[in-house]
Amino acid sequence: MSTLVAESLYEQLISAFQEQNTQEPSHLTTLRQHAFERFQQEGFPTVKNEEWKYTNIHPLVNSSYVLHSPLDADKVDTRKADIPGLDAYRIVLVNGQYISGLSSLEGEAGLVVKPISEAYAEPNFEKHYAKHADQSDNIMVQLNTALHTAGLYISVAKGAVISKPIHLVHVAAGEDAFFAQTRNLIVAEPHAEIEIIESFVTTDGAAKNVHNKVTEIVVEEEAKIQHYYLQVADPASHYIMHTEVYQEQHSLYNNYNCNLPGASFVRHNINVRLDAEQVESHLYGINLTADQQLVDNHTIVDHMKPHCESYEWYKNIPQDESTAVFNGKIFVREDAQKTNAFQQNNNMLIGDKSAVYTKPQLEIFADDVKCSHGCTMGQFDEDALFYLRARGIGEEAARVLLVHAFAFDVTSRFSNDQVRQYIEHLIEIGLERNK
């Protein structure tokens, strides 16, 4: 793949597509071709697109980057991703490339983990790859399909219950500004269970880096997935992410999406499709932003069949001059009778120049449902602050306590205690900057 500097990323991508020489089945090459043609037709999204109204990516894409940076695994330090007390298998990906020498994955019956470039012959790859995310209207998915160069394939066999969490450590590393595209596919077969914790970190001294990352997740009949996103990267890192979840009958998918001070830019689309009866999904988000960070979460929960339940709760705490965006959509299709859907977004602005843009949406085409959504916006409760100070608690300590109480509604839902304690500690550290 070309690493030459061109006038813009768009021109680089055109050259890279013309020069790519992938060793993959012909139908995947055709898929790449169709995806790139669509990307060429539409180009990068702009703020004129309603879905990108508050998230301008053009300062990112109007530059040139190295598209295939060389890796030196010996210099990669993964300690930034350590979670105290967590007993988990560890998989390390540097700019999306699976690094076996830094990973610790002991033999576990029913678990297959391999680079996505080595998974073409896997039955679940043939069955599910590009069958879900590519049906969305996110043009960045098409760019990823056309030009992803790395990523991970995880499959859990029917009835297998993975004994420990899988900790995926995504490391951004490179001496020159680079643009990376990775593709992941995770499949839990019927009655399988797995917990996945994804941490995003940046090596010290890394140059500006931009990641276009797509993950497809399939939760088959009566399977269960607990899934954490822990964004603790440095300001040099910028992420455009798309997670597409497809659920079958009696399945459970829980997503815990955490963004802490650090990465300058995060746009994350999380789409969950409930395409069978008796499906349950929970989406939790906690976003503590700082400096001039922008964190934009767009979610879709699509109830396609009857007798399903979804629960979504996102909280944003922007500090300094940072911006948090939440756009949550719940669709209840005509056939999705007896749906129970809940969505809530709460926001606490700390910085005088911080901003929140929120748009909870609910579209119901069925008549026998129980659905609700809501949004709140506010600052510190001065009465509560006075109450705490009157009892000898310093002002800054009182503010930390109030933010912890605000975030606790979400963090208390975390199924993994070590991750919960870790995130609550990072929230406390993230608030210390305002002392």
Short mmCIF file of C-alpha atoms in Angstrom, two decimals:
data_model
loop_
_atom_site.label_atom_id
_atom_site.label_comp_id
_atom_site.label_asym_id
_atom_site.label_seq_id
_atom_site.Cartn_x
_atom_site.Cartn_y
_atom_site.Cartn_z
CA MET A 1 0.00 0.00 0.00
CA SER A 2 1.22 3.46 -0.84
CA THR A 3 2.68 5.58 1.93
CA LEU A 4 3.41 8.59 -0.28
CA VAL A 5 2.21 11.97 0.85
CA ALA A 6 -0.50 13.37 -1.43
CA GLU A 7 -2.37 16.67 -1.35
CA SER A 8 -5.26 15.29 0.68
CA LEU A 9 -6.38 12.11 2.38
CA TYR A 10 -9.07 11.64 -0.27
CA GLU A 11 -6.48 11.55 -3.05
CA GLN A 12 -4.31 9.21 -1.00
CA LEU A 13 -7.23 6.82 -0.56
CA ILE A 14 -7.91 6.76 -4.28
CA SER A 15 -4.28 5.90 -4.96
CA ALA A 16 -4.26 3.30 -2.20
CA PHE A 17 -7.34 1.57 -3.59
CA GLN A 18 -5.86 1.44 -7.08
CA GLU A 19 -2.63 -0.02 -5.74
CA GLN A 20 -3.96 -2.47 -3.15
CA ASN A 21 -3.15 -6.13 -3.73
CA THR A 22 -5.07 -8.17 -1.18
CA GLN A 23 -4.83 -11.94 -0.99
CA GLU A 24 -8.51 -12.64 -0.54
CA PRO A 25 -11.38 -14.39 -2.34
CA SER A 26 -12.67 -12.68 -5.47
CA HIS A 27 -16.11 -11.94 -3.99
CA LEU A 28 -14.46 -9.87 -1.25
CA THR A 29 -12.49 -7.95 -3.86
CA THR A 30 -15.76 -7.22 -5.62
CA LEU A 31 -17.27 -6.11 -2.32
CA ARG A 32 -14.39 -3.71 -1.79
CA GLN A 33 -14.90 -2.32 -5.29
CA HIS A 34 -18.60 -1.64 -4.77
CA ALA A 35 -17.97 -0.06 -1.37
CA PHE A 36 -15.30 2.26 -2.74
CA GLU A 37 -17.52 3.31 -5.64
CA ARG A 38 -20.17 4.35 -3.15
CA PHE A 39 -17.60 6.26 -1.10
CA GLN A 40 -16.43 8.08 -4.23
CA GLN A 41 -20.02 9.03 -5.05
CA GLU A 42 -20.72 10.52 -1.62
CA GLY A 43 -17.32 11.53 -0.27
CA PHE A 44 -16.62 12.35 3.36
CA PRO A 45 -19.67 13.47 5.37
CA THR A 46 -20.04 17.18 6.03
CA VAL A 47 -21.91 19.26 8.60
CA LYS A 48 -24.63 19.74 5.96
CA ASN A 49 -25.57 16.14 6.69
CA GLU A 50 -27.98 16.14 9.65
CA GLU A 51 -26.24 13.13 11.19
CA TRP A 52 -22.92 15.06 11.25
CA LYS A 53 -24.35 18.47 12.11
CA TYR A 54 -22.18 19.03 15.18
CA THR A 55 -19.22 16.88 14.16
CA ASN A 56 -16.96 18.34 11.51
CA ILE A 57 -14.41 15.78 10.32
CA HIS A 58 -12.91 17.95 7.59
CA PRO A 59 -10.08 19.31 9.75
CA LEU A 60 -9.07 15.65 10.06
CA VAL A 61 -9.43 14.57 6.42
CA ASN A 62 -8.00 17.71 4.82
CA SER A 63 -4.50 16.55 5.69
CA SER A 64 -2.20 13.86 4.40
CA TYR A 65 -1.17 10.78 6.35
CA VAL A 66 0.90 7.67 6.24
CA LEU A 67 -1.59 4.92 5.41
CA HIS A 68 0.48 1.93 6.38
CA SER A 69 2.88 2.80 9.17
CA PRO A 70 5.64 0.31 10.05
CA LEU A 71 5.29 -1.31 13.46
CA ASP A 72 7.94 -1.90 16.08
CA ALA A 73 6.18 -4.09 18.65
CA ASP A 74 9.23 -4.04 20.94
CA LYS A 75 8.62 -0.35 21.66
CA VAL A 76 4.92 -0.73 22.47
CA ASP A 77 4.01 -0.21 26.11
CA THR A 78 0.53 -1.47 26.98
CA ARG A 79 0.57 -0.56 30.67
CA LYS A 80 -1.71 2.42 30.05
CA ALA A 81 -4.50 -0.10 29.47
CA ASP A 82 -3.98 -2.02 32.73
CA ILE A 83 -7.12 -2.44 34.82
CA PRO A 84 -6.27 -3.18 38.47
CA GLY A 85 -7.47 -6.57 39.65
CA LEU A 86 -8.76 -7.67 36.24
CA ASP A 87 -8.14 -11.32 35.42
CA ALA A 88 -8.57 -11.53 31.67
CA TYR A 89 -7.10 -12.85 28.47
CA ARG A 90 -5.26 -10.04 26.69
CA ILE A 91 -5.12 -9.36 22.97
CA VAL A 92 -2.99 -6.46 21.75
CA LEU A 93 -3.61 -4.70 18.45
CA VAL A 94 -1.26 -1.94 17.33
CA ASN A 95 -2.96 0.26 14.74
CA GLY A 96 -5.29 -2.69 14.27
CA GLN A 97 -2.54 -5.27 13.70
CA TYR A 98 -2.73 -8.31 15.98
CA ILE A 99 0.55 -8.67 17.91
CA SER A 100 0.76 -12.25 19.15
CA GLY A 101 3.97 -11.63 21.11
CA LEU A 102 2.20 -9.10 23.35
CA SER A 103 -0.98 -11.12 23.71
CA SER A 104 -1.81 -13.81 26.25
CA LEU A 105 -4.55 -16.09 25.00
CA GLU A 106 -4.43 -19.54 26.47
CA GLY A 107 -6.33 -22.39 24.90
CA GLU A 108 -10.02 -22.00 25.62
CA ALA A 109 -12.44 -24.54 24.20
CA GLY A 110 -14.83 -23.06 21.69
CA LEU A 111 -12.96 -19.77 21.20
CA VAL A 112 -11.39 -18.74 17.89
CA VAL A 113 -9.33 -15.54 17.73
CA LYS A 114 -7.29 -14.60 14.68
CA PRO A 115 -6.46 -11.63 12.45
CA ILE A 116 -9.40 -10.92 10.19
CA SER A 117 -7.17 -11.41 7.15
CA GLU A 118 -6.80 -15.06 8.18
CA ALA A 119 -10.49 -15.69 8.78
CA TYR A 120 -11.83 -15.81 5.22
CA ALA A 121 -12.47 -19.56 5.37
CA GLU A 122 -14.20 -19.47 8.76
CA PRO A 123 -17.92 -20.36 8.48
CA ASN A 124 -19.02 -17.40 10.61
CA PHE A 125 -16.93 -15.02 8.51
CA GLU A 126 -18.58 -16.23 5.32
CA LYS A 127 -21.99 -16.01 6.98
CA HIS A 128 -21.76 -12.58 8.58
CA TYR A 129 -18.94 -10.40 7.25
CA ALA A 130 -20.28 -7.13 5.77
CA LYS A 131 -23.85 -8.41 6.10
CA HIS A 132 -24.82 -5.97 8.86
CA ALA A 133 -22.74 -2.79 9.13
CA ASP A 134 -22.78 -2.28 5.38
CA GLN A 135 -26.56 -2.04 5.44
CA SER A 136 -26.31 1.20 7.44
CA ASP A 137 -26.22 4.64 5.84
CA ASN A 138 -22.81 5.50 7.33
CA ILE A 139 -20.48 6.23 4.41
CA MET A 140 -17.44 5.72 6.65
CA VAL A 141 -18.39 2.05 6.84
CA GLN A 142 -18.11 1.84 3.05
CA LEU A 143 -14.66 3.41 3.18
CA ASN A 144 -13.65 0.87 5.81
CA THR A 145 -15.01 -2.05 3.78
CA ALA A 146 -13.06 -0.88 0.77
CA LEU A 147 -9.72 -0.23 2.42
CA HIS A 148 -9.38 -1.83 5.84
CA THR A 149 -5.96 -3.38 6.28
CA ALA A 150 -6.22 -5.08 9.68
CA GLY A 151 -8.57 -6.14 12.43
CA LEU A 152 -9.71 -9.10 14.49
CA TYR A 153 -12.04 -12.05 14.14
CA ILE A 154 -13.56 -13.59 17.29
CA SER A 155 -15.96 -16.52 17.27
CA VAL A 156 -17.47 -18.34 20.24
CA ALA A 157 -18.81 -21.82 19.50
CA LYS A 158 -22.29 -23.02 20.32
CA GLY A 159 -22.76 -23.49 24.06
CA ALA A 160 -19.27 -22.24 24.97
CA VAL A 161 -18.98 -20.00 28.03
CA ILE A 162 -15.63 -18.20 27.99
CA SER A 163 -14.14 -18.46 31.47
CA LYS A 164 -12.46 -15.03 31.58
CA PRO A 165 -13.06 -11.67 29.91
CA ILE A 166 -11.23 -10.91 26.68
CA HIS A 167 -9.33 -7.62 27.07
CA LEU A 168 -8.65 -6.07 23.67
CA VAL A 169 -5.97 -3.40 23.92
CA HIS A 170 -6.00 -1.06 20.93
CA VAL A 171 -2.69 0.82 20.78
CA ALA A 172 -2.14 3.85 18.55
CA ALA A 173 1.57 4.18 17.72
CA GLY A 174 3.59 5.91 15.05
CA GLU A 175 6.23 8.60 14.54
CA ASP A 176 4.47 10.11 11.51
CA ALA A 177 0.86 11.21 11.23
CA PHE A 178 -1.11 8.17 10.14
CA PHE A 179 -4.60 7.04 9.14
CA ALA A 180 -5.60 3.48 10.06
CA GLN A 181 -8.64 1.43 9.11
CA THR A 182 -9.51 -1.73 11.01
CA ARG A 183 -12.37 -4.18 10.76
CA ASN A 184 -13.57 -6.54 13.49
CA LEU A 185 -16.13 -9.33 13.43
CA ILE A 186 -17.40 -10.92 16.65
CA VAL A 187 -19.86 -13.82 16.57
CA ALA A 188 -21.43 -15.59 19.56
CA GLU A 189 -23.15 -18.78 18.43
CA PRO A 190 -26.34 -20.09 20.13
CA HIS A 191 -26.09 -20.35 23.95
CA ALA A 192 -22.53 -18.93 23.94
CA GLU A 193 -21.36 -16.33 26.47
CA ILE A 194 -18.44 -13.90 26.33
CA GLU A 195 -17.31 -10.67 27.98
CA ILE A 196 -15.21 -8.29 25.88
CA ILE A 197 -13.41 -5.23 27.25
CA GLU A 198 -11.86 -2.88 24.69
CA SER A 199 -9.32 -0.28 25.81
CA PHE A 200 -7.95 2.45 23.55
CA VAL A 201 -4.54 3.91 24.42
CA THR A 202 -1.81 5.96 22.72
CA THR A 203 1.94 5.44 23.05
CA ASP A 204 3.95 8.35 24.41
CA GLY A 205 5.16 10.65 21.67
CA ALA A 206 2.85 9.25 19.00
CA ALA A 207 2.13 11.54 16.07
CA LYS A 208 -1.40 12.62 15.14
CA ASN A 209 -3.42 9.54 14.30
CA VAL A 210 -6.89 9.00 12.88
CA HIS A 211 -8.76 5.69 13.04
CA ASN A 212 -11.77 4.59 11.01
CA LYS A 213 -12.89 1.45 12.86
CA VAL A 214 -15.87 -0.82 12.15
CA THR A 215 -17.02 -3.70 14.34
CA GLU A 216 -19.79 -6.13 13.46
CA ILE A 217 -21.25 -8.17 16.32
CA VAL A 218 -23.67 -11.06 15.94
CA VAL A 219 -25.46 -12.45 19.00
CA GLU A 220 -27.21 -15.65 17.98
CA GLU A 221 -30.08 -17.43 19.73
CA GLU A 222 -29.83 -17.35 23.54
CA ALA A 223 -26.24 -16.05 23.39
CA LYS A 224 -24.97 -13.33 25.77
CA ILE A 225 -22.34 -10.64 25.26
CA GLN A 226 -21.10 -8.08 27.78
CA HIS A 227 -19.16 -5.42 25.87
CA TYR A 228 -17.12 -2.48 27.21
CA TYR A 229 -15.55 0.42 25.32
CA LEU A 230 -12.99 2.25 27.47
CA GLN A 231 -11.61 5.30 25.67
CA VAL A 232 -8.49 6.47 27.50
CA ALA A 233 -6.29 7.50 24.56
CA ASP A 234 -4.17 10.66 24.38
CA PRO A 235 -5.03 13.92 22.55
CA ALA A 236 -2.99 12.81 19.51
CA SER A 237 -5.65 10.20 18.75
CA HIS A 238 -8.88 10.69 16.79
CA TYR A 239 -11.52 8.00 16.31
CA ILE A 240 -14.39 7.47 13.90
CA MET A 241 -16.06 4.26 15.01
CA HIS A 242 -19.08 2.22 13.97
CA THR A 243 -20.43 -0.73 15.94
CA GLU A 244 -23.23 -2.76 14.37
CA VAL A 245 -24.98 -5.34 16.55
CA TYR A 246 -27.39 -7.95 15.20
CA GLN A 247 -29.39 -9.99 17.72
CA GLU A 248 -31.38 -13.17 17.36
CA GLN A 249 -34.06 -14.75 19.54
CA HIS A 250 -33.64 -14.77 23.34
CA SER A 251 -30.20 -13.12 23.07
CA LEU A 252 -28.73 -10.48 25.40
CA TYR A 253 -26.30 -7.71 24.47
CA ASN A 254 -25.04 -5.14 27.00
CA ASN A 255 -22.83 -2.26 25.87
CA TYR A 256 -20.94 0.01 28.30
CA ASN A 257 -19.42 2.99 26.46
CA CYS A 258 -16.96 5.13 28.46
CA ASN A 259 -15.03 8.15 27.17
CA LEU A 260 -12.57 9.92 29.48
CA PRO A 261 -10.38 13.03 29.02
CA GLY A 262 -7.80 12.37 26.32
CA ALA A 263 -8.59 11.59 22.69
CA SER A 264 -9.27 14.86 20.89
CA PHE A 265 -12.05 13.53 18.69
CA VAL A 266 -14.42 10.58 19.10
CA ARG A 267 -17.41 9.86 16.87
CA HIS A 268 -19.09 6.54 17.66
CA ASN A 269 -22.14 5.12 15.94
CA ILE A 270 -23.66 2.19 17.85
CA ASN A 271 -26.53 0.47 16.05
CA VAL A 272 -28.42 -2.44 17.60
CA ARG A 273 -30.92 -4.45 15.55
CA LEU A 274 -33.35 -6.66 17.48
CA ASP A 275 -34.45 -9.00 14.72
CA ALA A 276 -36.32 -11.71 16.65
CA GLU A 277 -38.70 -12.09 19.57
CA GLN A 278 -37.63 -12.03 23.22
CA VAL A 279 -34.44 -10.05 22.61
CA GLU A 280 -32.91 -7.76 25.26
CA SER A 281 -30.37 -4.95 24.86
CA HIS A 282 -28.87 -2.46 27.32
CA LEU A 283 -26.76 0.54 26.28
CA TYR A 284 -24.98 2.57 28.95
CA GLY A 285 -22.73 5.56 28.34
CA ILE A 286 -20.62 7.78 30.59
CA ASN A 287 -18.66 10.60 28.95
CA LEU A 288 -16.37 12.91 30.95
CA THR A 289 -14.74 15.32 28.52
CA ALA A 290 -12.15 18.06 29.00
CA ASP A 291 -10.02 20.69 27.24
CA GLN A 292 -11.32 21.02 23.66
CA GLN A 293 -12.35 17.41 23.28
CA LEU A 294 -15.32 16.42 21.13
CA VAL A 295 -17.15 13.18 21.90
CA ASP A 296 -20.17 12.38 19.73
CA ASN A 297 -22.26 9.27 20.35
CA HIS A 298 -24.98 8.34 17.85
CA THR A 299 -27.06 5.30 18.77
CA ILE A 300 -29.85 3.40 17.04
CA VAL A 301 -31.95 0.74 18.76
CA ASP A 302 -34.12 -0.86 16.10
CA HIS A 303 -37.00 -2.99 17.39
CA MET A 304 -37.93 -5.13 14.40
CA LYS A 305 -39.92 -7.94 16.05
CA PRO A 306 -42.41 -8.19 18.97
CA HIS A 307 -41.80 -8.90 22.68
CA CYS A 308 -38.38 -7.25 22.96
CA GLU A 309 -36.85 -4.92 25.53
CA SER A 310 -34.20 -2.20 25.35
CA TYR A 311 -32.81 0.13 27.98
CA GLU A 312 -30.47 3.03 27.20
CA TRP A 313 -28.95 5.54 29.60
CA TYR A 314 -26.23 8.02 28.63
CA LYS A 315 -24.67 10.69 30.84
CA ASN A 316 -22.38 13.50 29.66
CA ILE A 317 -20.13 15.65 31.85
CA PRO A 318 -18.28 18.21 29.68
CA GLN A 319 -15.58 20.36 31.28
CA ASP A 320 -13.47 23.30 30.06
CA GLU A 321 -14.25 24.01 26.39
CA SER A 322 -15.19 20.45 25.47
CA THR A 323 -18.27 19.31 23.59
CA ALA A 324 -20.46 16.25 24.08
CA VAL A 325 -23.03 15.15 21.52
CA PHE A 326 -25.74 12.53 22.01
CA ASN A 327 -28.15 11.49 19.29
CA GLY A 328 -30.21 8.47 20.27
CA LYS A 329 -32.88 6.93 18.07
CA ILE A 330 -35.34 4.21 18.96
CA PHE A 331 -37.32 2.67 16.15
CA VAL A 332 -40.33 0.44 16.85
CA ARG A 333 -41.38 -1.22 13.63
CA GLU A 334 -44.97 -2.03 12.73
CA ASP A 335 -44.54 -5.71 13.62
CA ALA A 336 -42.81 -4.99 16.93
CA GLN A 337 -45.86 -5.17 19.21
CA LYS A 338 -45.34 -5.55 22.98
CA THR A 339 -42.06 -3.63 22.79
CA ASN A 340 -40.64 -2.15 25.99
CA ALA A 341 -38.11 0.58 25.22
CA PHE A 342 -36.52 3.20 27.50
CA GLN A 343 -34.04 5.95 26.70
CA GLN A 344 -32.60 8.65 28.96
CA ASN A 345 -29.86 11.25 28.46
CA ASN A 346 -28.66 13.38 31.40
CA ASN A 347 -26.08 16.14 31.12
CA MET A 348 -24.07 18.10 33.70
CA LEU A 349 -22.06 21.01 32.32
CA ILE A 350 -19.05 21.94 34.43
CA GLY A 351 -17.06 24.27 32.19
CA ASP A 352 -18.44 27.74 31.46
CA LYS A 353 -17.51 27.24 27.81
CA SER A 354 -18.47 23.58 27.55
CA ALA A 355 -21.36 22.49 25.34
CA VAL A 356 -23.83 19.64 24.94
CA TYR A 357 -25.94 18.89 21.89
CA THR A 358 -28.55 16.23 22.53
CA LYS A 359 -31.34 14.82 20.40
CA PRO A 360 -33.28 11.85 21.80
CA GLN A 361 -35.64 10.44 19.19
CA LEU A 362 -38.46 7.90 19.30
CA GLU A 363 -40.29 6.66 16.22
CA ILE A 364 -43.13 4.23 16.88
CA PHE A 365 -45.06 2.43 14.16
CA ALA A 366 -46.77 -0.11 16.46
CA ASP A 367 -49.70 0.57 18.79
CA ASP A 368 -49.23 -1.91 21.66
CA VAL A 369 -45.94 -0.75 23.15
CA LYS A 370 -44.41 0.78 26.29
CA CYS A 371 -41.82 3.37 25.33
CA SER A 372 -40.34 6.48 26.89
CA HIS A 373 -37.42 8.86 26.41
CA GLY A 374 -36.15 11.98 28.08
CA CYS A 375 -33.32 14.44 28.49
CA THR A 376 -32.08 16.72 31.29
CA MET A 377 -29.53 19.52 31.26
CA GLY A 378 -27.99 21.25 34.25
CA GLN A 379 -25.00 22.25 36.33
CA PHE A 380 -24.00 21.57 39.93
CA ASP A 381 -26.83 21.45 42.42
CA GLU A 382 -25.84 24.43 44.57
CA ASP A 383 -28.09 23.29 47.44
CA ALA A 384 -26.40 19.90 47.53
CA LEU A 385 -22.99 21.57 47.32
CA PHE A 386 -23.87 23.83 50.26
CA TYR A 387 -25.14 20.83 52.24
CA LEU A 388 -21.85 18.97 51.80
CA ARG A 389 -19.70 22.02 52.59
CA ALA A 390 -21.74 22.68 55.72
CA ARG A 391 -20.65 19.27 56.95
CA GLY A 392 -16.95 20.03 56.66
CA ILE A 393 -16.30 18.75 53.15
CA GLY A 394 -14.11 21.01 51.01
CA GLU A 395 -15.61 22.56 47.91
CA GLU A 396 -13.54 20.56 45.41
CA ALA A 397 -14.10 17.29 47.26
CA ALA A 398 -17.81 18.10 47.38
CA ARG A 399 -17.86 18.70 43.63
CA VAL A 400 -16.17 15.35 43.00
CA LEU A 401 -18.73 13.63 45.22
CA LEU A 402 -21.60 15.23 43.32
CA VAL A 403 -20.20 14.19 39.95
CA HIS A 404 -19.63 10.67 41.24
CA ALA A 405 -23.23 10.58 42.41
CA PHE A 406 -24.34 11.82 38.99
CA ALA A 407 -22.30 9.16 37.18
CA PHE A 408 -23.15 6.38 39.64
CA ASP A 409 -26.53 5.70 38.04
CA VAL A 410 -24.67 4.45 34.99
CA THR A 411 -21.51 2.94 36.49
CA SER A 412 -23.56 0.94 39.02
CA ARG A 413 -25.00 -0.98 36.06
CA PHE A 414 -21.59 -2.31 35.03
CA SER A 415 -21.51 -6.08 35.37
CA ASN A 416 -17.73 -6.18 35.96
CA ASP A 417 -16.72 -4.74 39.35
CA GLN A 418 -13.06 -4.23 38.37
CA VAL A 419 -14.06 -2.18 35.33
CA ARG A 420 -16.57 -0.20 37.37
CA GLN A 421 -13.97 0.69 40.02
CA TYR A 422 -11.44 1.54 37.30
CA ILE A 423 -13.81 3.92 35.51
CA GLU A 424 -14.95 5.58 38.73
CA HIS A 425 -11.30 6.17 39.63
CA LEU A 426 -10.62 7.67 36.18
CA ILE A 427 -13.61 9.96 36.62
CA GLU A 428 -12.11 11.21 39.87
CA ILE A 429 -8.74 11.80 38.18
CA GLY A 430 -10.45 13.52 35.26
CA LEU A 431 -12.14 15.95 37.64
CA GLU A 432 -8.90 16.87 39.42
CA ARG A 433 -7.94 19.07 36.48
CA ASN A 434 -10.53 21.61 37.70
CA LYS A 435 -9.17 21.92 41.21
#
